[in-house]
Tab-separated table of C-alpha atoms in Angstrom:
chain	number	residue	atom	x	y	z
F	1380	MET	CA	85.966	75.348	107.643
F	1381	SER	CA	88.682	77.888	108.784
F	1382	PRO	CA	92.368	76.993	107.343
F	1383	LYS	CA	94.437	74.305	108.834
F	1384	PRO	CA	97.999	75.396	109.779
F	1385	ASP	CA	100.338	74.522	106.892
F	1386	SER	CA	103.007	72.973	109.209
F	1387	GLN	CA	104.092	72.741	112.751
F	1388	ALA	CA	105.712	76.171	112.449
F	1389	GLY	CA	107.940	77.889	115.269
F	1390	VAL	CA	108.460	74.235	116.208
F	1391	PRO	CA	112.615	74.291	117.943
F	1392	PRO	CA	114.859	71.784	116.977
F	1393	GLN	CA	115.597	69.135	119.441
F	1394	GLY	CA	117.563	70.201	122.337
F	1395	HIS	CA	117.360	74.050	121.558
F	1396	ALA	CA	116.454	76.239	124.835
F	1397	SER	CA	112.783	77.004	125.657
F	1398	PRO	CA	111.607	80.683	124.921
F	1399	ALA	CA	112.836	81.515	128.385
F	1400	THR	CA	116.621	82.371	127.878
F	1401	THR	CA	119.436	80.877	130.037
F	1402	GLY	CA	122.692	81.529	130.460
F	1403	THR	CA	124.420	84.925	129.465
F	1404	PRO	CA	122.013	87.397	127.837
F	1405	ARG	CA	122.575	88.071	124.036
F	1406	TRP	CA	120.658	89.501	121.023
F	1407	ARG	CA	119.174	87.252	118.829
F	1408	LEU	CA	116.038	86.584	116.662
F	1409	PRO	CA	113.183	85.782	118.168
F	1410	GLU	CA	112.029	82.605	118.256
F	1411	TYR	CA	108.389	83.143	117.719
F	1412	TYR	CA	107.596	81.947	114.054
F	1413	GLY	CA	104.921	84.497	113.435
F	1414	TRP	CA	108.462	87.545	113.433
F	1415	ARG	CA	109.257	85.732	110.675
F	1416	ILE	CA	106.082	85.747	108.904
F	1417	VAL	CA	106.319	89.852	109.626
F	1418	ALA	CA	109.035	89.874	107.948
F	1419	SER	CA	107.918	87.958	104.633
F	1420	VAL	CA	105.084	90.140	104.590
F	1421	TRP	CA	107.331	93.249	104.952
F	1422	ALA	CA	109.858	92.396	102.253
F	1423	THR	CA	106.316	91.379	99.544
F	1424	PHE	CA	104.770	94.951	100.108
F	1425	LEU	CA	108.092	96.280	99.445
F	1426	VAL	CA	108.349	94.134	95.961
F	1427	GLY	CA	104.585	94.097	94.932
F	1428	PHE	CA	103.540	97.784	96.528
F	1429	GLY	CA	106.999	99.226	95.058
F	1430	VAL	CA	106.699	97.769	91.985
F	1431	ILE	CA	102.846	98.553	91.039
F	1432	TYR	CA	102.417	102.035	92.500
F	1433	TYR	CA	105.581	103.126	93.264
F	1434	SER	CA	107.394	102.638	90.099
F	1435	PHE	CA	104.709	103.162	87.720
F	1436	GLY	CA	106.138	107.189	87.368
F	1437	VAL	CA	109.238	106.059	86.281
F	1438	PHE	CA	107.815	104.369	83.052
F	1439	PHE	CA	105.036	107.324	83.092
F	1440	VAL	CA	107.398	109.631	81.126
F	1441	ARG	CA	108.929	106.600	78.730
F	1442	TRP	CA	105.650	105.638	77.798
F	1443	GLU	CA	104.219	109.425	77.245
F	1444	ALA	CA	107.386	110.481	75.923
F	1445	GLU	CA	107.668	107.740	72.983
F	1446	PHE	CA	104.270	107.083	72.747
F	1447	GLY	CA	102.473	110.637	72.403
F	1448	TRP	CA	99.757	109.491	74.489
F	1449	SER	CA	98.198	111.827	77.259
F	1450	ARG	CA	98.996	111.776	80.971
F	1451	THR	CA	94.732	111.337	81.441
F	1452	VAL	CA	95.732	107.729	79.577
F	1453	ILE	CA	98.510	106.564	81.589
F	1454	ALA	CA	97.272	107.722	84.719
F	1455	GLY	CA	94.287	106.297	83.891
F	1456	VAL	CA	95.804	102.658	84.660
F	1457	GLN	CA	96.620	103.610	88.363
F	1458	THR	CA	92.524	104.351	89.182
F	1459	LEU	CA	91.755	100.358	87.279
F	1460	VAL	CA	94.262	99.173	89.658
F	1461	ASN	CA	92.851	100.725	92.388
F	1462	LEU	CA	89.281	99.993	91.386
F	1463	THR	CA	90.237	96.315	90.849
F	1464	VAL	CA	92.374	95.730	94.140
F	1465	ALA	CA	89.332	97.074	96.120
F	1466	LEU	CA	86.534	95.292	94.424
F	1467	LEU	CA	88.188	92.091	94.647
F	1468	GLY	CA	89.013	92.663	98.235
F	1469	PRO	CA	86.384	90.603	99.611
F	1470	LEU	CA	86.419	87.639	97.141
F	1471	PHE	CA	90.346	87.414	98.351
F	1472	GLY	CA	89.532	88.270	101.631
F	1473	VAL	CA	86.851	84.771	101.835
F	1474	LEU	CA	89.550	82.534	99.976
F	1475	SER	CA	92.155	83.441	102.364
F	1476	ASP	CA	90.139	82.687	105.237
F	1477	ARG	CA	88.410	78.956	103.419
F	1478	VAL	CA	91.801	78.169	101.140
F	1479	GLY	CA	94.475	79.659	103.163
F	1480	THR	CA	96.883	81.935	102.690
F	1481	ARG	CA	100.432	80.284	101.203
F	1482	GLN	CA	98.804	79.156	98.128
F	1483	LEU	CA	96.818	82.889	97.136
F	1484	VAL	CA	100.648	84.227	97.412
F	1485	MET	CA	101.990	81.564	95.290
F	1486	ALA	CA	99.437	82.341	92.198
F	1487	GLY	CA	98.539	86.082	92.705
F	1488	SER	CA	102.566	86.901	93.000
F	1489	LEU	CA	102.895	84.890	89.781
F	1490	VAL	CA	100.193	86.645	87.740
F	1491	MET	CA	101.135	89.601	89.045
F	1492	GLY	CA	104.682	88.884	87.747
F	1493	ALA	CA	103.075	87.789	84.382
F	1494	GLY	CA	101.284	90.887	84.487
F	1495	VAL	CA	103.955	93.346	84.562
F	1496	ALA	CA	106.729	91.753	82.096
F	1497	LEU	CA	104.111	91.443	79.511
F	1498	ALA	CA	103.769	95.347	79.700
F	1499	GLY	CA	107.420	95.938	78.084
F	1500	LEU	CA	105.285	94.357	75.086
F	1501	VAL	CA	103.152	96.920	75.222
F	1502	GLN	CA	102.259	99.514	71.822
F	1503	ALA	CA	99.179	100.801	72.369
F	1504	PRO	CA	96.909	102.059	76.002
F	1505	TRP	CA	94.798	99.460	75.895
F	1506	GLN	CA	97.587	97.048	75.791
F	1507	LEU	CA	99.036	98.471	79.285
F	1508	TYR	CA	95.696	98.252	80.599
F	1509	LEU	CA	95.423	94.611	80.144
F	1510	CYS	CA	98.824	93.900	81.470
F	1511	PHE	CA	97.916	95.872	84.248
F	1512	LEU	CA	94.485	94.675	84.713
F	1513	VAL	CA	95.966	91.319	84.760
F	1514	ALA	CA	98.634	92.549	88.006
F	1515	ALA	CA	96.129	93.832	89.731
F	1516	LEU	CA	94.435	90.567	89.749
F	1517	GLY	CA	97.733	89.285	91.162
F	1518	LEU	CA	98.334	92.050	93.454
F	1519	SER	CA	94.360	91.572	94.967
F	1520	ALA	CA	95.538	87.414	95.949
F	1521	CYS	CA	98.335	88.353	97.201
F	1522	GLY	CA	98.311	92.325	98.426
F	1523	HIS	CA	96.420	94.313	101.952
F	1524	VAL	CA	93.544	92.171	102.419
F	1525	VAL	CA	95.065	89.100	102.072
F	1526	LEU	CA	98.800	89.540	104.200
F	1527	ILE	CA	97.200	91.944	106.690
F	1528	SER	CA	94.713	89.045	107.555
F	1529	LEU	CA	97.669	86.487	107.375
F	1530	VAL	CA	99.437	88.709	110.002
F	1531	SER	CA	97.349	89.063	112.319
F	1532	ARG	CA	96.556	85.380	112.405
F	1533	TRP	CA	99.596	85.055	114.082
F	1534	PHE	CA	99.593	87.787	117.060
F	1535	HIS	CA	97.115	88.211	119.912
F	1536	ARG	CA	99.861	90.784	121.508
F	1537	ARG	CA	101.532	92.587	120.164
F	1538	ARG	CA	99.456	92.943	116.972
F	1539	GLY	CA	99.434	96.228	116.406
F	1540	MET	CA	103.493	96.746	116.449
F	1541	ALA	CA	103.460	93.753	113.820
F	1542	LEU	CA	101.096	95.152	111.592
F	1543	GLY	CA	103.279	98.353	112.145
F	1544	LEU	CA	106.443	96.881	111.068
F	1545	ALA	CA	104.517	94.767	108.436
F	1546	GLU	CA	103.087	97.869	107.019
F	1547	THR	CA	105.903	100.307	106.404
F	1548	GLY	CA	107.268	97.374	103.998
F	1549	MET	CA	104.881	99.275	101.509
F	1550	GLY	CA	106.333	102.798	102.061
F	1551	ALA	CA	110.328	100.697	101.941
F	1552	GLY	CA	109.001	99.992	98.006
F	1553	GLY	CA	108.630	103.943	97.428
F	1554	ILE	CA	112.672	104.407	99.073
F	1555	ILE	CA	114.108	101.217	97.338
F	1556	MET	CA	111.967	100.474	93.823
F	1557	VAL	CA	111.913	102.804	92.190
F	1558	PRO	CA	115.302	103.897	92.461
F	1559	VAL	CA	115.951	100.123	91.324
F	1560	SER	CA	113.545	100.845	88.762
F	1561	SER	CA	115.242	103.963	87.497
F	1562	ALA	CA	118.740	102.141	87.185
F	1563	LEU	CA	117.056	99.158	84.954
F	1564	VAL	CA	115.328	101.748	82.743
F	1565	ALA	CA	119.019	104.133	81.953
F	1566	GLY	CA	120.815	100.099	82.215
F	1567	LEU	CA	118.413	98.225	79.958
F	1568	GLU	CA	115.619	100.514	78.103
F	1569	TRP	CA	112.807	100.576	79.732
F	1570	ARG	CA	111.046	97.537	77.883
F	1571	TRP	CA	113.469	95.001	79.084
F	1572	ALA	CA	113.559	97.201	82.634
F	1573	ILE	CA	109.809	96.325	83.415
F	1574	ALA	CA	110.334	92.738	82.390
F	1575	ALA	CA	113.174	92.480	84.776
F	1576	LEU	CA	110.736	93.930	87.419
F	1577	GLY	CA	108.064	91.180	86.682
F	1578	ALA	CA	111.074	88.823	87.189
F	1579	LEU	CA	111.831	89.923	90.211
F	1580	ILE	CA	107.622	89.801	91.783
F	1581	TRP	CA	108.374	86.147	90.737
F	1582	LEU	CA	112.173	85.615	92.563
F	1583	VAL	CA	111.051	87.190	95.549
F	1584	ASN	CA	107.488	86.857	96.308
F	1585	VAL	CA	106.620	83.015	95.300
F	1586	PRO	CA	109.494	81.525	96.944
F	1587	LEU	CA	108.936	83.622	100.538
F	1588	ALA	CA	105.423	82.364	100.127
F	1589	ALA	CA	106.134	78.884	99.644
F	1590	LEU	CA	109.029	79.219	101.903
F	1591	VAL	CA	108.037	81.109	104.784
F	1592	MET	CA	104.527	81.837	105.036
F	1593	ARG	CA	102.091	79.657	107.060
F	1594	THR	CA	98.293	80.412	107.204
F	1595	THR	CA	97.811	79.782	110.663
F	1596	PRO	CA	100.237	79.070	113.681
F	1597	GLY	CA	100.736	75.834	115.106
F	1598	VAL	CA	99.704	73.882	117.521
F	1599	ALA	CA	103.431	74.347	119.685
F	1600	ASP	CA	103.796	78.153	118.400
F	1601	GLN	CA	100.697	78.546	121.270
F	1602	ARG	CA	103.413	78.884	124.244
F	1603	PHE	CA	104.234	81.890	122.962
F	1604	PRO	CA	103.084	84.693	124.777
F	1605	GLU	CA	102.054	86.142	120.914
F	1606	ALA	CA	99.630	83.660	119.840
F	1607	THR	CA	97.860	83.859	123.073
F	1608	ALA	CA	95.482	86.571	123.632
F	1609	ALA	CA	96.123	88.639	126.904
F	1610	PRO	CA	93.539	88.071	130.047
F	1611	ALA	CA	92.076	91.354	129.836
F	1612	GLU	CA	91.437	91.169	125.770
F	1613	GLU	CA	89.528	87.498	126.932
F	1614	ALA	CA	87.592	88.605	129.290
F	1615	SER	CA	86.139	91.678	127.595
F	1616	SER	CA	85.442	89.364	124.014
F	1617	GLY	CA	84.053	86.812	126.016
F	1618	ALA	CA	80.611	86.787	125.737
F	1619	ARG	CA	81.636	87.585	121.866
F	1620	ARG	CA	84.428	84.383	121.052
F	1621	ARG	CA	82.460	81.033	122.022
F	1622	GLN	CA	84.441	79.450	119.834
F	1623	THR	CA	87.217	76.884	121.596
F	1624	HIS	CA	89.899	76.148	118.290
F	1625	PRO	CA	92.188	78.871	117.970
F	1626	GLY	CA	91.933	81.945	115.670
F	1627	GLY	CA	87.713	81.575	116.872
F	1628	GLY	CA	84.912	84.160	116.879
F	1629	LEU	CA	82.560	85.123	115.313
F	1630	SER	CA	80.845	84.417	111.479
F	1631	VAL	CA	80.760	86.952	109.027
F	1632	GLY	CA	76.536	86.190	109.459
F	1633	GLN	CA	76.877	87.325	113.007
F	1634	ALA	CA	79.335	90.271	112.355
F	1635	VAL	CA	77.610	92.014	109.914
F	1636	ARG	CA	74.480	91.403	112.208
F	1637	THR	CA	76.122	93.860	114.578
F	1638	TRP	CA	75.918	97.437	114.617
F	1639	GLN	CA	79.855	97.975	116.144
F	1640	LEU	CA	80.859	96.670	112.469
F	1641	TRP	CA	78.991	99.393	110.328
F	1642	CYS	CA	79.610	101.877	112.702
F	1643	LEU	CA	83.427	101.152	112.069
F	1644	ILE	CA	82.715	100.951	108.510
F	1645	ALA	CA	81.282	104.178	108.367
F	1646	ALA	CA	84.128	105.877	110.994
F	1647	LEU	CA	87.234	104.055	108.771
F	1648	ALA	CA	85.168	104.941	105.811
F	1649	LEU	CA	85.015	108.952	106.413
F	1650	ALA	CA	88.181	108.894	108.076
F	1651	GLY	CA	90.273	107.780	105.226
F	1652	MET	CA	88.890	110.051	102.744
F	1653	ALA	CA	89.782	112.579	104.346
F	1654	SER	CA	93.255	111.491	105.049
F	1655	SER	CA	93.763	110.332	101.935
F	1656	ALA	CA	92.390	113.619	100.248
F	1657	GLN	CA	94.769	115.601	102.913
F	1658	LEU	CA	97.706	113.839	101.562
F	1659	SER	CA	97.114	113.651	98.124
F	1660	HIS	CA	96.558	117.600	97.923
F	1661	LEU	CA	99.307	118.141	100.267
F	1662	LEU	CA	101.954	118.943	97.676
F	1663	PRO	CA	99.742	121.745	95.444
F	1664	PHE	CA	98.476	123.289	98.329
F	1665	MET	CA	101.911	124.351	100.193
F	1666	LYS	CA	102.668	125.157	96.197
F	1667	ASP	CA	99.461	127.519	96.435
F	1668	LEU	CA	101.182	129.311	99.367
F	1669	ARG	CA	103.804	130.285	97.563
F	1670	LEU	CA	106.055	127.930	98.781
F	1671	SER	CA	109.171	126.628	96.547
F	1672	SER	CA	109.143	123.912	94.462
F	1673	GLY	CA	111.990	122.355	96.710
F	1674	LEU	CA	110.575	123.557	99.923
F	1675	ALA	CA	107.634	121.660	98.646
F	1676	ALA	CA	109.142	118.741	97.843
F	1677	GLY	CA	110.890	118.362	100.966
F	1678	LEU	CA	107.816	118.656	103.200
F	1679	PHE	CA	106.070	115.950	100.894
F	1680	SER	CA	109.125	113.832	102.071
F	1681	LEU	CA	108.825	114.439	105.596
F	1682	ALA	CA	104.909	113.647	105.291
F	1683	SER	CA	105.857	110.638	103.468
F	1684	ALA	CA	108.502	109.799	106.337
F	1685	ALA	CA	105.696	110.980	109.141
F	1686	LEU	CA	103.660	107.997	107.720
F	1687	LEU	CA	106.198	105.458	108.222
F	1688	ALA	CA	106.418	106.494	111.555
F	1689	GLY	CA	102.437	106.649	112.135
F	1690	LYS	CA	101.760	102.874	111.474
F	1691	LEU	CA	104.845	102.100	113.995
F	1692	PHE	CA	102.703	104.636	116.446
F	1693	PHE	CA	99.438	104.019	116.338
F	1694	GLY	CA	100.750	99.685	116.427
F	1695	TYR	CA	102.117	100.980	119.574
F	1696	VAL	CA	99.044	102.733	121.210
F	1697	SER	CA	96.864	100.063	120.380
F	1698	ASP	CA	98.973	97.009	121.669
F	1699	ARG	CA	99.615	99.334	125.115
F	1700	ALA	CA	96.279	100.789	125.170
F	1701	SER	CA	93.691	99.818	123.229
F	1702	PRO	CA	93.021	99.881	119.163
F	1703	LYS	CA	89.434	101.993	120.245
F	1704	LEU	CA	92.086	105.032	121.567
F	1705	ALA	CA	94.010	104.469	118.577
F	1706	LEU	CA	91.499	105.488	116.536
F	1707	LEU	CA	90.422	108.322	118.309
F	1708	VAL	CA	94.153	109.641	118.873
F	1709	ALA	CA	94.233	109.425	114.965
F	1710	ILE	CA	90.895	110.966	114.079
F	1711	ALA	CA	92.203	114.110	116.308
F	1712	ILE	CA	95.161	114.265	114.601
F	1713	GLY	CA	93.554	114.314	111.781
F	1714	VAL	CA	91.265	117.186	112.788
F	1715	ALA	CA	94.243	119.288	113.604
F	1716	ALA	CA	96.128	118.662	110.469
F	1717	ALA	CA	93.042	120.098	108.924
F	1718	LEU	CA	93.280	122.890	111.586
F	1719	VAL	CA	96.538	124.071	110.793
F	1720	GLN	CA	96.039	123.401	107.320
F	1721	MET	CA	93.308	126.463	107.722
F	1722	ALA	CA	95.664	128.301	109.271
F	1723	LEU	CA	98.176	128.464	106.586
F	1724	LEU	CA	96.150	130.275	104.371
F	1725	ALA	CA	96.073	133.472	106.526
F	1726	TRP	CA	99.740	132.862	108.304
F	1727	THR	CA	102.247	135.626	107.447
F	1728	ALA	CA	104.863	133.305	107.838
F	1729	PRO	CA	104.326	129.698	107.159
F	1730	VAL	CA	106.832	127.465	107.313
F	1731	LEU	CA	107.009	126.512	110.611
F	1732	MET	CA	103.028	125.689	110.450
F	1733	ALA	CA	103.869	123.975	107.163
F	1734	ILE	CA	106.429	121.599	108.401
F	1735	LEU	CA	103.733	120.935	111.083
F	1736	ALA	CA	100.735	120.400	108.704
F	1737	ALA	CA	102.991	118.151	106.525
F	1738	ALA	CA	104.421	116.372	109.572
F	1739	LEU	CA	100.455	115.459	110.624
F	1740	VAL	CA	98.975	114.469	107.480
F	1741	GLY	CA	101.572	111.779	107.264
F	1742	ALA	CA	101.180	110.655	110.478
F	1743	VAL	CA	97.639	110.056	109.875
F	1744	ALA	CA	97.855	108.510	106.825
F	1745	GLY	CA	99.313	105.941	108.638
F	1746	ALA	CA	97.113	104.934	110.791
F	1747	PHE	CA	94.161	103.656	109.527
F	1748	THR	CA	95.198	100.406	107.763
F	1749	VAL	CA	96.851	99.785	110.935
F	1750	ILE	CA	93.994	100.406	113.274
F	1751	MET	CA	91.435	99.335	110.886
F	1752	PRO	CA	92.517	95.273	111.324
F	1753	THR	CA	93.411	95.004	115.259
F	1754	LEU	CA	89.699	96.798	115.893
F	1755	ILE	CA	88.495	94.241	113.635
F	1756	GLY	CA	90.397	91.155	115.052
F	1757	ALA	CA	89.157	93.017	119.148
F	1758	LEU	CA	85.532	93.229	118.448
F	1759	PHE	CA	84.701	89.815	116.172
F	1760	GLY	CA	88.026	87.936	116.671
F	1761	THR	CA	90.054	86.051	113.566
F	1762	ARG	CA	88.098	83.230	112.499
F	1763	ARG	CA	86.824	85.551	109.196
F	1764	LEU	CA	89.116	87.887	109.580
F	1765	GLY	CA	90.000	88.095	105.731
F	1766	THR	CA	85.879	88.221	104.986
F	1767	LEU	CA	85.581	90.991	107.370
F	1768	LEU	CA	88.739	92.901	106.643
F	1769	GLY	CA	87.801	92.618	103.431
F	1770	LEU	CA	84.969	93.784	103.302
F	1771	VAL	CA	85.962	97.061	105.118
F	1772	PHE	CA	88.509	97.483	102.784
F	1773	LEU	CA	85.642	97.827	100.131
F	1774	PHE	CA	84.117	100.687	101.427
F	1775	THR	CA	87.135	102.393	103.021
F	1776	MET	CA	88.908	102.255	99.450
F	1777	SER	CA	85.395	103.353	97.957
F	1778	GLY	CA	85.656	106.435	100.852
F	1779	MET	CA	89.465	106.926	99.130
F	1780	ALA	CA	88.731	107.222	96.002
F	1781	MET	CA	85.591	110.018	96.065
């Protein structure tokens, strides 16, 4: 049973103009409600991922100094979070298809905020692991699989750009939440600071889910071009999508019996494994080249900026050309990045080559999370997008963890 639209989102107040502009052109917010969905997902990514992943390093050094715990013990918390999110991705993908997004994100945000806030009471490593296990359970319910499925349901046209914009919220979380967390620790002491971050998750993510998020477009939203498939897409996918209701596509059983799904899983898992290894080893690699610590850190910042730009670029390519072409371009850039890194080992003046390598590694690292849902939607439709995305996510995250 497919989720029902939560409301007739996108219906303009009586007397307002239709999507076609009249009079003198001027800048205004997009009328299509899906762009509000993108903005709410962006903010949810910023706070949730910013607290769970990026702000973790701010507290890492506090726990090490106060409790004397080893770095291996503390770093294991992040491994636990990653495994939990990966393993639960398929479950919450199914729930997002059957229950709807708003309820999942509200419940997940409440649980995630509670887990983060309770971390302010820890006295032993097992307590820290338990708190972040609770937080990871909440993050799974309002994380990548659920939110990207939501954006994909709202966009048939411009889906790649909508996904790229939404996912930049993850990177913005590192830019914004790390200074915020550092300021809170400096002003409140770490225990109160992490409790404040848990409260921030409640104050931002729960109202956004309750007031803005809607599972699927309403009938009135179908008059906007973003909500309707382009003629070329309809012609190419008509044989696969025989359902006439909005969000049509293959069932899970039909999709898993196609060779396209398993080829897609293999390609994304291998590509994700390679790009993750390139990005995570970039800083040590630059230090092995005897570059200064400052230059190495600057190159890593460049890679982070290229990651954000890569999400937008590959979203644009997916829309203007095709998701398949975007995947081929991403793989080609990944191969080029590997070749540049190998050339750096024998290069006598490596700075310019190192800059190129950092830019290529960052750009391709931001590609696959945008390409994955656009390809799944194009090949199999959005009828069970959350379930299929959760399945692919499980394999790709496993590959990235290897």
